[in-house]
Short mmCIF file of C-alpha atoms and ligand atoms in Angstrom, two decimals:
data_model
loop_
_atom_site.label_atom_id
_atom_site.label_comp_id
_atom_site.label_asym_id
_atom_site.label_seq_id
_atom_site.Cartn_x
_atom_site.Cartn_y
_atom_site.Cartn_z
CA MET A 447 49.76 193.60 -29.25
CA PRO A 448 52.92 192.01 -30.61
CA SER A 449 51.29 189.30 -32.81
CA LEU A 450 49.33 191.86 -34.93
CA ASN A 451 50.52 192.70 -38.24
CA ALA A 452 50.46 196.25 -39.91
CA ALA A 453 48.35 196.41 -42.81
CA VAL A 454 49.03 200.13 -43.09
CA GLN A 455 51.85 201.69 -41.29
CA TRP A 456 51.88 205.59 -40.91
CA ASN A 457 55.36 207.05 -40.04
CA ASN A 458 55.63 210.70 -39.40
CA VAL A 459 53.37 211.41 -42.26
CA THR A 460 52.74 215.25 -42.98
CA PHE A 461 50.47 216.36 -45.97
CA SER A 462 49.89 219.87 -47.13
CA VAL A 463 47.94 221.56 -50.10
CA LYS A 464 49.00 225.12 -51.18
CA GLY A 465 50.81 225.63 -47.96
CA LYS A 466 48.00 224.52 -45.73
CA THR A 467 48.81 221.65 -43.69
CA ILE A 468 46.14 219.16 -43.50
CA ILE A 469 47.94 216.15 -41.91
CA HIS A 470 50.50 216.59 -39.12
CA ASN A 471 53.20 214.24 -38.41
CA LEU A 472 50.87 211.43 -38.08
CA THR A 473 51.96 208.10 -36.88
CA GLY A 474 49.78 204.96 -36.33
CA THR A 475 49.04 201.49 -37.32
CA PHE A 476 46.01 200.04 -39.26
CA TYR A 477 46.01 196.30 -37.90
CA GLU A 478 45.76 193.52 -40.70
CA GLY A 479 42.47 191.85 -40.54
CA LYS A 480 41.02 194.26 -38.10
CA ILE A 481 38.58 196.91 -38.20
CA THR A 482 39.54 200.30 -37.24
CA THR A 483 37.04 202.98 -37.05
CA LEU A 484 38.12 206.53 -37.74
CA VAL A 485 36.40 209.64 -36.35
CA GLY A 486 36.76 213.10 -35.72
CA PRO A 487 34.90 216.48 -36.31
CA SER A 488 34.41 217.70 -40.15
CA GLY A 489 37.57 219.08 -42.22
CA ALA A 490 39.69 216.77 -39.58
CA GLY A 491 41.35 215.34 -42.77
CA LYS A 492 39.72 211.90 -42.44
CA SER A 493 39.27 211.63 -46.24
CA THR A 494 42.47 212.81 -47.24
CA LEU A 495 44.08 210.33 -45.01
CA PHE A 496 42.26 207.52 -47.03
CA LYS A 497 43.43 209.50 -50.44
CA LEU A 498 47.11 209.10 -49.23
CA CYS A 499 46.41 205.48 -48.59
CA ASN A 500 44.83 204.79 -51.97
CA GLY A 501 47.58 206.64 -53.76
CA LEU A 502 45.30 209.75 -54.78
CA HIS A 503 47.74 211.89 -53.03
CA THR A 504 51.17 211.52 -51.90
CA ALA A 505 52.67 212.66 -48.54
CA ASP A 506 55.10 215.61 -48.42
CA THR A 507 57.05 213.86 -45.63
CA GLY A 508 57.13 210.44 -43.72
CA ASP A 509 56.56 206.94 -44.94
CA ILE A 510 53.36 205.02 -45.41
CA LEU A 511 54.04 201.39 -45.60
CA ILE A 512 51.21 199.02 -47.08
CA ALA A 513 51.81 195.22 -46.41
CA GLY A 514 55.19 196.35 -45.29
CA LYS A 515 56.41 197.92 -48.29
CA GLU A 516 56.69 201.64 -49.21
CA ILE A 517 53.61 202.79 -50.69
CA ALA A 518 55.52 204.52 -53.62
CA SER A 519 56.91 200.93 -54.68
CA TYR A 520 53.37 199.88 -55.74
CA PRO A 521 52.56 200.85 -59.18
CA PRO A 522 49.22 203.18 -58.71
CA VAL A 523 46.98 200.79 -60.46
CA GLU A 524 47.99 197.80 -58.32
CA LEU A 525 47.62 199.96 -55.22
CA ARG A 526 44.30 201.28 -55.72
CA ARG A 527 42.78 197.72 -56.61
CA MET A 528 44.52 196.56 -53.70
CA VAL A 529 43.57 199.11 -51.33
CA GLY A 530 39.45 199.65 -52.10
CA PHE A 531 38.08 202.93 -51.59
CA ALA A 532 34.42 203.83 -51.28
CA LEU A 533 34.45 207.42 -51.69
CA GLN A 534 32.32 210.03 -49.24
CA ASP A 535 29.54 210.78 -51.59
CA ALA A 536 29.01 207.58 -53.15
CA THR A 537 30.07 209.33 -56.56
CA MET A 538 28.38 207.32 -59.61
CA ILE A 539 29.16 207.77 -63.40
CA ASP A 540 26.45 208.44 -65.72
CA GLY A 541 24.69 205.22 -66.53
CA THR A 542 23.06 201.97 -65.16
CA VAL A 543 23.45 200.48 -61.77
CA TYR A 544 25.22 197.40 -63.54
CA GLU A 545 27.39 199.81 -65.23
CA ASN A 546 28.61 201.21 -62.28
CA LEU A 547 29.01 197.88 -60.34
CA ALA A 548 31.26 196.29 -63.13
CA MET A 549 33.17 199.48 -63.54
CA PRO A 550 36.39 198.17 -61.79
CA LEU A 551 36.41 195.17 -64.41
CA THR A 552 35.52 197.25 -67.32
CA LEU A 553 38.47 199.45 -66.45
CA GLN A 554 40.46 196.39 -66.87
CA GLY A 555 38.57 195.32 -70.13
CA LYS A 556 36.64 192.56 -68.38
CA ASP A 557 33.10 191.75 -67.86
CA LEU A 558 31.28 191.42 -64.89
CA SER A 559 28.87 188.25 -65.04
CA GLU A 560 25.25 188.53 -64.63
CA GLU A 561 25.25 186.19 -61.55
CA LYS A 562 28.32 187.79 -60.02
CA ALA A 563 26.35 191.06 -60.34
CA GLN A 564 23.23 189.80 -58.43
CA GLU A 565 25.23 188.40 -55.71
CA LEU A 566 26.95 191.48 -55.16
CA LEU A 567 23.62 193.34 -55.25
CA GLN A 568 22.26 191.01 -52.73
CA LEU A 569 25.17 190.75 -50.40
CA VAL A 570 24.68 194.82 -49.81
CA GLY A 571 20.82 194.56 -49.81
CA LEU A 572 19.78 196.00 -53.06
CA PRO A 573 17.13 194.22 -55.12
CA ILE A 574 18.43 192.62 -58.20
CA THR A 575 15.83 194.33 -60.43
CA ILE A 576 17.84 197.56 -59.74
CA SER A 577 20.50 196.42 -62.21
CA THR A 578 19.09 198.28 -65.47
CA GLN A 579 18.15 201.27 -63.63
CA SER A 580 20.05 204.58 -64.18
CA THR A 581 21.93 205.56 -61.16
CA ASN A 582 20.61 209.14 -61.09
CA ASP A 583 17.09 207.52 -60.01
CA LEU A 584 18.65 205.77 -56.80
CA SER A 585 18.24 207.47 -53.22
CA GLY A 586 21.42 208.15 -51.28
CA GLY A 587 20.98 205.20 -49.16
CA GLN A 588 20.83 202.95 -52.69
CA ARG A 589 23.93 204.73 -53.89
CA GLN A 590 25.84 204.08 -50.69
CA LYS A 591 25.31 200.37 -50.80
CA LEU A 592 25.98 200.38 -54.55
CA SER A 593 29.37 202.16 -54.01
CA ILE A 594 30.19 199.45 -51.22
CA ALA A 595 29.27 196.84 -53.68
CA ARG A 596 31.35 198.38 -56.54
CA THR A 597 34.55 198.53 -54.24
CA LEU A 598 34.22 194.99 -53.33
CA VAL A 599 34.51 193.92 -57.30
CA ASN A 600 38.45 194.40 -57.01
CA ARG A 601 38.47 192.28 -54.27
CA PRO A 602 40.90 194.59 -51.94
CA SER A 603 42.65 193.25 -49.23
CA ILE A 604 42.42 196.69 -47.61
CA LEU A 605 39.01 198.33 -47.43
CA LEU A 606 38.61 202.01 -46.87
CA LEU A 607 34.89 203.29 -46.06
CA ASP A 608 34.29 206.85 -46.05
CA GLU A 609 31.07 207.88 -44.34
CA ILE A 610 29.22 204.93 -46.30
CA THR A 611 26.08 205.13 -43.91
CA SER A 612 25.33 208.74 -43.41
CA SER A 613 22.27 208.62 -45.79
CA LEU A 614 21.00 205.19 -44.42
CA ASP A 615 18.06 204.68 -42.03
CA ARG A 616 18.81 202.74 -38.84
CA VAL A 617 17.91 199.34 -40.08
CA SER A 618 20.03 199.68 -43.23
CA GLN A 619 22.94 200.94 -41.23
CA GLN A 620 22.55 197.72 -39.07
CA ASP A 621 22.60 195.82 -42.33
CA ILE A 622 25.72 197.37 -43.43
CA GLU A 623 27.23 197.22 -40.26
CA ALA A 624 26.59 193.41 -40.16
CA LEU A 625 27.85 193.18 -43.74
CA ILE A 626 31.12 194.99 -42.84
CA VAL A 627 31.74 192.58 -40.00
CA ARG A 628 30.91 189.53 -42.36
CA ILE A 629 33.35 190.94 -44.91
CA ASN A 630 36.06 191.25 -42.42
CA LYS A 631 35.30 187.74 -40.96
CA HIS A 632 34.89 186.16 -44.06
CA TYR A 633 37.88 187.35 -45.99
CA GLY A 634 40.03 188.58 -43.42
CA THR A 635 39.94 191.99 -45.09
CA THR A 636 41.51 194.88 -43.31
CA ILE A 637 38.65 197.60 -42.90
CA VAL A 638 39.07 201.24 -42.14
CA TRP A 639 35.59 203.08 -41.67
CA ILE A 640 34.98 206.67 -41.18
CA THR A 641 32.01 207.46 -39.33
CA HIS A 642 30.13 210.22 -37.50
CA ASN A 643 28.12 207.66 -35.70
CA LEU A 644 30.15 207.33 -32.42
CA GLN A 645 28.02 204.16 -31.36
CA GLN A 646 29.04 202.54 -34.45
CA ALA A 647 32.55 203.23 -34.24
CA ARG A 648 32.54 201.84 -30.70
CA THR A 649 30.69 198.56 -31.41
CA ILE A 650 31.83 197.83 -34.96
CA GLY A 651 35.42 198.78 -34.45
CA ASP A 652 38.34 196.80 -33.03
CA TYR A 653 40.58 199.95 -32.82
CA THR A 654 39.51 203.60 -33.22
CA TRP A 655 41.48 206.65 -34.12
CA VAL A 656 40.31 210.03 -33.22
CA LEU A 657 41.58 212.70 -35.64
CA ILE A 658 41.17 216.23 -34.92
CA ASP A 659 42.79 219.05 -36.95
CA GLY A 660 44.69 216.74 -39.09
CA GLN A 661 46.64 215.11 -35.91
CA LEU A 662 46.18 211.85 -34.37
CA ILE A 663 45.11 212.70 -31.19
CA GLU A 664 44.11 209.22 -29.71
CA SER A 665 44.30 205.72 -30.92
CA GLY A 666 43.58 202.25 -29.54
CA GLU A 667 41.08 199.75 -28.63
CA SER A 668 37.51 201.23 -29.62
CA SER A 669 36.90 201.41 -25.83
CA LEU A 670 38.75 204.37 -25.68
CA LEU A 671 35.63 205.98 -26.74
CA ASP A 672 34.05 205.22 -23.44
CA GLU A 673 36.49 207.14 -21.23
CA PRO A 674 38.54 209.34 -23.19
CA GLU A 675 41.96 210.47 -21.49
CA ASN A 676 42.40 213.55 -23.72
CA ASN A 677 40.29 216.48 -23.03
CA GLU A 678 39.77 217.52 -26.90
CA VAL A 679 38.71 213.89 -27.35
CA ARG A 680 36.40 214.13 -24.46
CA LEU A 681 34.85 217.16 -25.64
CA PHE A 682 34.26 215.75 -29.24
CA VAL A 683 32.83 212.59 -27.92
CA LYS A 684 30.37 214.61 -25.62
CA GLY A 685 29.39 216.91 -28.40
CA ASP A 686 28.85 214.38 -30.90
CA ASN A 687 26.75 212.00 -28.70
CA SER A 688 24.14 214.94 -28.08
CA MET B 270 36.01 249.30 -106.40
CA SER B 271 37.74 252.67 -105.77
CA TYR B 272 38.63 254.50 -102.44
CA LEU B 273 35.96 257.23 -103.26
CA SER B 274 33.41 254.30 -103.37
CA LEU B 275 34.84 252.96 -99.95
CA ALA B 276 34.32 256.16 -98.47
CA ILE B 277 30.63 256.14 -99.55
CA THR B 278 30.36 253.00 -97.94
CA LEU B 279 30.94 254.43 -94.52
CA ILE B 280 27.34 255.19 -94.79
CA PHE B 281 27.00 251.65 -93.49
CA VAL B 282 28.96 252.66 -90.18
CA ILE B 283 26.88 255.78 -89.87
CA ILE B 284 23.83 254.32 -89.79
CA PRO B 285 24.39 252.02 -86.58
CA LEU B 286 25.96 254.97 -84.98
CA VAL B 287 22.99 257.14 -85.36
CA LEU B 288 21.01 254.52 -84.21
CA SER B 289 22.80 253.62 -81.20
CA LYS B 290 22.93 257.45 -80.29
CA THR B 291 19.30 257.75 -80.58
CA LEU B 292 18.53 254.71 -78.61
CA ASN B 293 21.33 255.09 -75.84
CA LEU B 294 22.54 251.54 -76.99
CA GLY B 295 26.42 252.71 -76.11
CA LEU B 296 27.80 251.15 -79.19
CA GLU B 297 29.35 253.97 -80.40
CA LYS B 298 32.82 253.66 -79.17
CA ASP B 299 33.26 250.04 -80.12
CA THR B 300 31.83 250.51 -83.44
CA LEU B 301 34.34 253.41 -84.19
CA ILE B 302 37.06 251.33 -83.15
CA ALA B 303 36.01 248.19 -85.02
CA THR B 304 35.53 250.58 -88.33
CA VAL B 305 39.02 251.85 -87.93
CA ARG B 306 40.72 248.92 -86.97
CA SER B 307 39.18 246.79 -89.80
CA ILE B 308 39.96 249.66 -92.30
CA ILE B 309 43.92 249.73 -91.17
CA GLN B 310 44.29 246.00 -90.69
CA LEU B 311 42.58 244.84 -94.00
CA LEU B 312 44.54 247.62 -95.88
CA ALA B 313 47.72 246.66 -94.39
CA VAL B 314 47.14 242.77 -95.33
CA GLY B 315 46.01 244.12 -98.84
CA TYR B 316 49.38 245.74 -99.38
CA VAL B 317 51.30 243.10 -97.90
CA LEU B 318 49.75 240.30 -99.81
CA GLN B 319 50.32 242.31 -103.03
CA ILE B 320 54.07 242.45 -102.12
CA VAL B 321 53.97 238.70 -101.47
CA PHE B 322 52.20 237.92 -104.59
CA GLU B 323 54.48 239.99 -106.65
CA SER B 324 57.65 238.64 -105.50
CA GLU B 325 56.51 235.05 -104.95
CA HIS B 326 59.13 234.49 -102.60
CA LEU B 327 58.99 231.32 -100.44
CA ILE B 328 60.21 233.08 -97.72
CA TYR B 329 57.45 235.69 -97.54
CA ILE B 330 54.87 232.81 -97.82
CA LEU B 331 56.38 231.19 -94.55
CA LEU B 332 56.49 234.56 -93.00
CA MET B 333 52.83 235.13 -93.60
CA ILE B 334 51.75 231.42 -92.30
CA ILE B 335 53.87 232.07 -89.10
CA LEU B 336 52.46 235.39 -88.36
CA MET B 337 49.12 233.86 -88.79
CA ILE B 338 50.02 230.70 -86.33
CA ALA B 339 51.52 233.42 -83.83
CA ALA B 340 48.21 235.46 -83.92
CA ALA B 341 45.91 232.18 -83.63
CA THR B 342 47.85 230.90 -80.80
CA GLN B 343 47.82 234.57 -79.06
CA ASN B 344 44.10 234.54 -79.17
CA ALA B 345 43.36 230.85 -78.29
CA ARG B 346 45.68 230.60 -75.40
CA LYS B 347 43.63 232.73 -73.17
CA LYS B 348 41.01 230.36 -73.14
CA GLY B 349 43.62 227.66 -71.70
CA VAL B 350 45.79 229.42 -69.48
CA GLN B 351 44.88 226.54 -66.85
CA ILE B 352 46.24 223.85 -69.06
CA LYS B 353 50.07 223.53 -68.54
CA GLY B 354 52.14 224.60 -72.02
CA ILE B 355 49.07 225.35 -73.70
CA THR B 356 51.17 227.70 -76.03
CA ARG B 357 53.53 224.91 -77.05
CA LYS B 358 50.25 222.50 -77.89
CA LEU B 359 48.46 225.12 -79.67
CA VAL B 360 51.36 225.96 -82.09
CA LEU B 361 52.00 222.17 -82.64
CA THR B 362 48.50 221.70 -83.33
CA PHE B 363 48.08 224.72 -85.79
CA ILE B 364 51.16 223.64 -87.52
CA THR B 365 50.47 220.05 -87.97
CA VAL B 366 46.86 221.11 -89.39
CA GLU B 367 48.58 223.75 -91.78
CA ILE B 368 51.22 221.16 -93.31
CA LEU B 369 48.44 218.53 -93.40
CA THR B 370 46.16 220.40 -95.32
CA GLN B 371 48.70 221.95 -97.52
CA GLY B 372 50.44 218.90 -97.91
CA ILE B 373 47.64 217.15 -99.27
CA LEU B 374 46.40 220.30 -101.42
CA LEU B 375 49.78 221.05 -103.09
CA GLY B 376 50.96 217.12 -102.78
CA LEU B 377 48.18 215.90 -104.88
CA GLY B 378 48.03 218.89 -107.00
CA ILE B 379 44.72 220.25 -105.91
CA THR B 380 45.62 223.92 -105.76
CA PRO B 381 48.55 225.29 -107.72
CA ALA B 382 51.66 226.24 -105.28
CA THR B 383 51.42 229.72 -105.76
CA ALA B 384 51.30 232.46 -102.85
CA GLN B 385 47.50 233.26 -104.33
CA TYR B 386 46.35 230.18 -103.16
CA ILE B 387 48.32 229.13 -100.46
CA ILE B 388 48.03 232.14 -98.28
CA PRO B 389 44.10 232.53 -98.29
CA ILE B 390 43.77 228.96 -97.83
CA SER B 391 46.16 228.85 -94.68
CA GLY B 392 44.09 231.67 -93.28
CA MET B 393 41.11 230.15 -93.34
CA VAL B 394 42.55 226.73 -92.07
CA ILE B 395 44.58 228.57 -89.27
CA GLY B 396 41.50 230.83 -88.43
CA ASN B 397 39.39 227.87 -88.17
CA SER B 398 41.50 225.59 -86.23
CA MET B 399 41.91 228.88 -83.67
CA VAL B 400 38.08 228.91 -83.30
CA LEU B 401 37.92 225.27 -82.74
CA SER B 402 40.60 225.38 -80.13
CA ILE B 403 38.75 228.01 -78.24
CA LEU B 404 35.50 226.03 -78.34
CA PHE B 405 37.39 222.90 -77.45
CA LEU B 406 39.24 224.38 -74.63
CA ASN B 407 36.27 226.28 -73.33
CA ARG B 408 34.19 222.98 -72.91
CA PHE B 409 37.12 220.57 -71.95
CA ILE B 410 37.86 222.97 -69.06
CA SER B 411 34.56 223.36 -67.66
CA GLU B 412 34.12 219.28 -68.23
CA VAL B 413 37.15 218.27 -66.25
CA GLU B 414 35.98 220.83 -63.61
CA SER B 415 32.41 219.78 -63.23
CA LYS B 416 33.38 215.92 -63.62
CA SER B 417 36.36 215.69 -61.09
CA LYS B 418 34.71 213.76 -58.71
CA GLU B 419 33.90 210.93 -61.70
CA THR B 420 37.62 211.45 -62.57
CA GLU B 421 38.68 210.80 -58.96
CA LEU B 422 36.27 207.79 -58.54
CA ILE B 423 37.83 206.05 -61.52
CA LEU B 424 41.09 206.51 -60.48
CA SER B 425 40.43 205.30 -57.03
CA LEU B 426 38.97 202.10 -58.59
CA GLY B 427 42.36 201.68 -60.52
CA GLY B 428 41.64 203.39 -63.78
CA THR B 429 44.19 204.98 -65.95
CA PRO B 430 44.24 208.75 -66.32
CA LYS B 431 42.95 208.24 -69.68
CA GLN B 432 40.08 206.30 -68.84
CA ALA B 433 39.31 209.02 -66.11
CA VAL B 434 39.01 211.83 -68.46
CA HIS B 435 37.92 209.73 -71.42
CA LYS B 436 34.23 210.73 -71.13
CA GLN B 437 35.17 214.61 -70.83
CA LEU B 438 37.85 214.23 -73.65
CA ILE B 439 35.00 212.81 -76.19
CA THR B 440 32.05 214.99 -75.18
CA SER B 441 34.42 218.00 -75.66
CA ILE B 442 35.72 216.88 -79.07
CA GLN B 443 32.17 216.17 -80.15
CA ALA B 444 30.71 219.50 -78.73
CA SER B 445 33.40 221.43 -80.50
CA THR B 446 33.11 219.92 -83.87
CA ILE B 447 29.41 219.57 -84.15
CA PRO B 448 28.87 223.10 -85.15
CA THR B 449 31.19 222.86 -88.33
CA ILE B 450 29.56 219.66 -89.46
CA GLU B 451 25.83 221.07 -88.91
CA SER B 452 26.64 224.35 -90.61
CA GLN B 453 27.56 222.51 -93.75
CA LYS B 454 24.09 220.68 -94.14
CA THR B 455 22.21 224.12 -94.48
CA ILE B 456 25.15 226.02 -96.42
CA GLY B 457 23.93 227.62 -99.63
CA LEU B 458 20.24 227.35 -98.45
CA VAL B 459 20.04 230.40 -96.10
CA GLN B 460 23.47 232.31 -96.81
CA LEU B 461 26.05 231.86 -99.36
CA PRO B 462 29.52 231.55 -98.01
CA GLY B 463 31.48 234.56 -97.70
CA MET B 464 34.30 233.56 -99.99
CA MET B 465 32.02 232.19 -102.74
CA SER B 466 30.28 235.51 -102.67
CA GLY B 467 33.45 237.40 -102.92
CA GLN B 468 34.54 235.35 -105.76
CA ILE B 469 31.25 235.65 -107.84
CA ILE B 470 31.14 239.50 -107.22
CA ALA B 471 34.82 239.63 -108.39
CA GLY B 472 33.36 238.06 -111.62
CA ALA B 473 34.27 234.53 -111.21
CA ASP B 474 32.15 231.60 -113.00
CA PRO B 475 29.54 230.49 -110.27
CA VAL B 476 29.97 227.01 -110.64
CA GLN B 477 33.83 227.42 -110.59
CA ALA B 478 33.39 229.28 -107.32
CA VAL B 479 31.26 226.62 -105.82
CA LEU B 480 33.76 223.84 -106.58
CA PHE B 481 36.23 225.92 -104.75
CA GLN B 482 34.03 226.45 -101.90
CA LEU B 483 33.17 222.76 -101.50
CA LEU B 484 36.95 222.25 -101.32
CA ILE B 485 37.16 224.85 -98.45
CA LEU B 486 34.30 223.04 -96.75
CA PHE B 487 35.90 219.75 -96.73
CA LEU B 488 39.24 221.22 -95.77
CA LEU B 489 37.67 222.81 -92.91
CA LEU B 490 35.73 219.30 -91.69
CA THR B 491 39.54 217.82 -91.64
CA THR B 492 40.94 221.00 -89.84
CA ALA B 493 37.96 220.98 -87.07
CA VAL B 494 38.21 217.30 -86.41
CA VAL B 495 42.22 217.06 -86.39
CA THR B 496 42.08 220.31 -84.31
CA SER B 497 39.93 219.17 -81.63
CA ILE B 498 41.50 215.61 -81.23
CA MET B 499 44.89 216.68 -81.22
CA LEU B 500 44.41 219.45 -78.60
CA GLY B 501 42.74 217.06 -76.63
CA TYR B 502 45.04 214.40 -76.50
CA LEU B 503 48.04 216.93 -76.07
CA SER B 504 45.96 218.54 -73.14
CA TYR B 505 44.66 215.76 -70.92
CA PRO B 506 48.04 214.21 -69.78
CA THR B 507 49.07 217.64 -68.09
CA LEU B 508 46.28 217.21 -65.94
CA PHE B 509 47.69 214.06 -64.03
CA ASN B 510 51.22 213.64 -62.65
CA GLU B 511 53.24 210.39 -62.99
CA ARG B 512 51.59 208.76 -60.12
CA MET B 513 48.29 209.01 -61.83
CA GLN B 514 46.98 211.45 -59.54
CA PHE B 515 44.51 213.97 -60.79
CA LEU B 516 46.08 217.77 -60.47
CA LYS B 517 43.75 220.53 -59.94
CA LEU B 518 43.76 222.87 -62.91
CA GLU B 519 46.16 225.63 -62.87
CA ALA B 520 44.40 229.04 -61.48
CA LYS B 521 43.31 231.44 -64.02
CA LYS B 522 45.69 234.20 -64.64
N1 ADP C 890 41.73 219.48 -52.66
C1 ADP C 890 42.13 220.22 -51.68
N2 ADP C 890 42.22 221.65 -51.96
C2 ADP C 890 42.39 222.14 -50.77
N3 ADP C 890 42.03 221.98 -49.34
C3 ADP C 890 41.66 220.64 -49.25
C4 ADP C 890 41.43 219.60 -50.34
N4 ADP C 890 41.00 218.66 -49.88
C5 ADP C 890 40.78 218.85 -48.71
N5 ADP C 890 40.96 220.08 -48.47
C6 ADP C 890 41.02 220.73 -46.93
O1 ADP C 890 41.60 219.60 -46.16
C7 ADP C 890 40.82 219.48 -44.83
C8 ADP C 890 40.44 217.95 -44.50
O2 ADP C 890 39.73 217.65 -45.37
P1 ADP C 890 39.03 216.33 -45.21
O3 ADP C 890 40.09 215.28 -45.59
O4 ADP C 890 37.82 216.16 -46.38
O5 ADP C 890 38.33 216.25 -44.18
P2 ADP C 890 37.12 215.25 -43.46
O6 ADP C 890 37.37 214.24 -44.35
O7 ADP C 890 37.97 214.84 -41.93
O8 ADP C 890 35.93 216.05 -43.06
C9 ADP C 890 39.87 220.46 -44.98
O9 ADP C 890 40.11 221.68 -44.20
C10 ADP C 890 39.51 220.56 -46.45
O10 ADP C 890 38.86 221.95 -46.70
MG1 MG C 891 35.55 213.55 -45.42
#
């Protein structure tokens, strides 16, 4: 795949917390303009990988290159706007849907226009009337949709999505899948998607990473999930499909 | 009052002791310790103050204030061990509050520059500053812990550390200063402030005592607000590193 550029290049990255190694000597690439799905059992270190990528953590050793530049060379705020991150449990601040949606701009002292807000809500499949509601009244699925919309406000060139469809019903899941594909095609956004749904990982992903115990066990085109060579991956895929 | 009448007042210690014993409340040991400690500590302070007042030496006054700040720091730091460098931050806060209040009082000639005024007022100011510090730290640490997800969210979207803990900071400043403000609304209606009562008993003109009490109340408003704000703004940066990453609070020792 010589024609592909690396949006994020990981070179021998190791990260540990309080002496416990969470990411082991990881090397791999998230390709520019592609959708990479990231699968693996709970506690494998998937969310941690995203935090390293968005600058919430710093690796102990190894290099992370974002668009070819060492991650540490970006000012943290700039990096985090460029690498959008929808957190695992769709955390909200106390307030209305609109306040949460506008937050990326509010943090910069800017406003989100009413039209733009409506456009974003519609994009993720939320009714625009929801705007003035408190986020405390939202369902899990609505929060996940809002979380995606909020992450898009910064217009990130890399989008990290951490289990954003786990509380959605099948229909909403398909809507979000279609939305992610649309964002990817329309804006050329590089997308990395952590999911427990292997079907989703297989059909939506161009590439797939399998992370187990902090190690990148297998990576390549998403079809690798059909016939995993690695025994651990085969066990994981079988177990999860049951 | 004589030592004989003080001895007789021990009746007021015996009453709770007897009640505790009969009802099995288990308060005897702590009551006795509290009694002995208060007698020793207050008498010691009384004699020290006598020496300080008689000599009127600046160095004694300074020494007393340093002692007060040391004791207040010692007490309050236990509530903030999770915050890096809390001892230094408390000392700085107490010194600032003390200099600010005494600076205004003495600078504008509101109170005379004598030990008789400086020491008791400093005691009240530093004591209150200590209580406020404890209230603030308790609340701030629990806010930071319970809202760590929100903090991470704001950082992840490109917010600064200050933006990421702003809500927690404001909530804690409000929560710690509100009792001081609230208590002043009902003061005099239910109970007379201790200092005023003491002055009246000692024979001062009640109106004079009230004026003085008002001065103290206003002083304590400044003390409360300045303490919380200063401690808050000194504390929050230690929760982050230079890469704007949220650090877990240090473990309680
Ligand atoms: N801040 C932290 N302190 C201690 N351990 C952590 C921390 N964050 C994550 N871990 C540990 O790191 C491992 C990977 O966590 P995580 O990245 O959330 O996994 P995943 O997203 O794959 O479920 C887990 O064992 C978790 O307990
Ligand atoms: Mg996770």
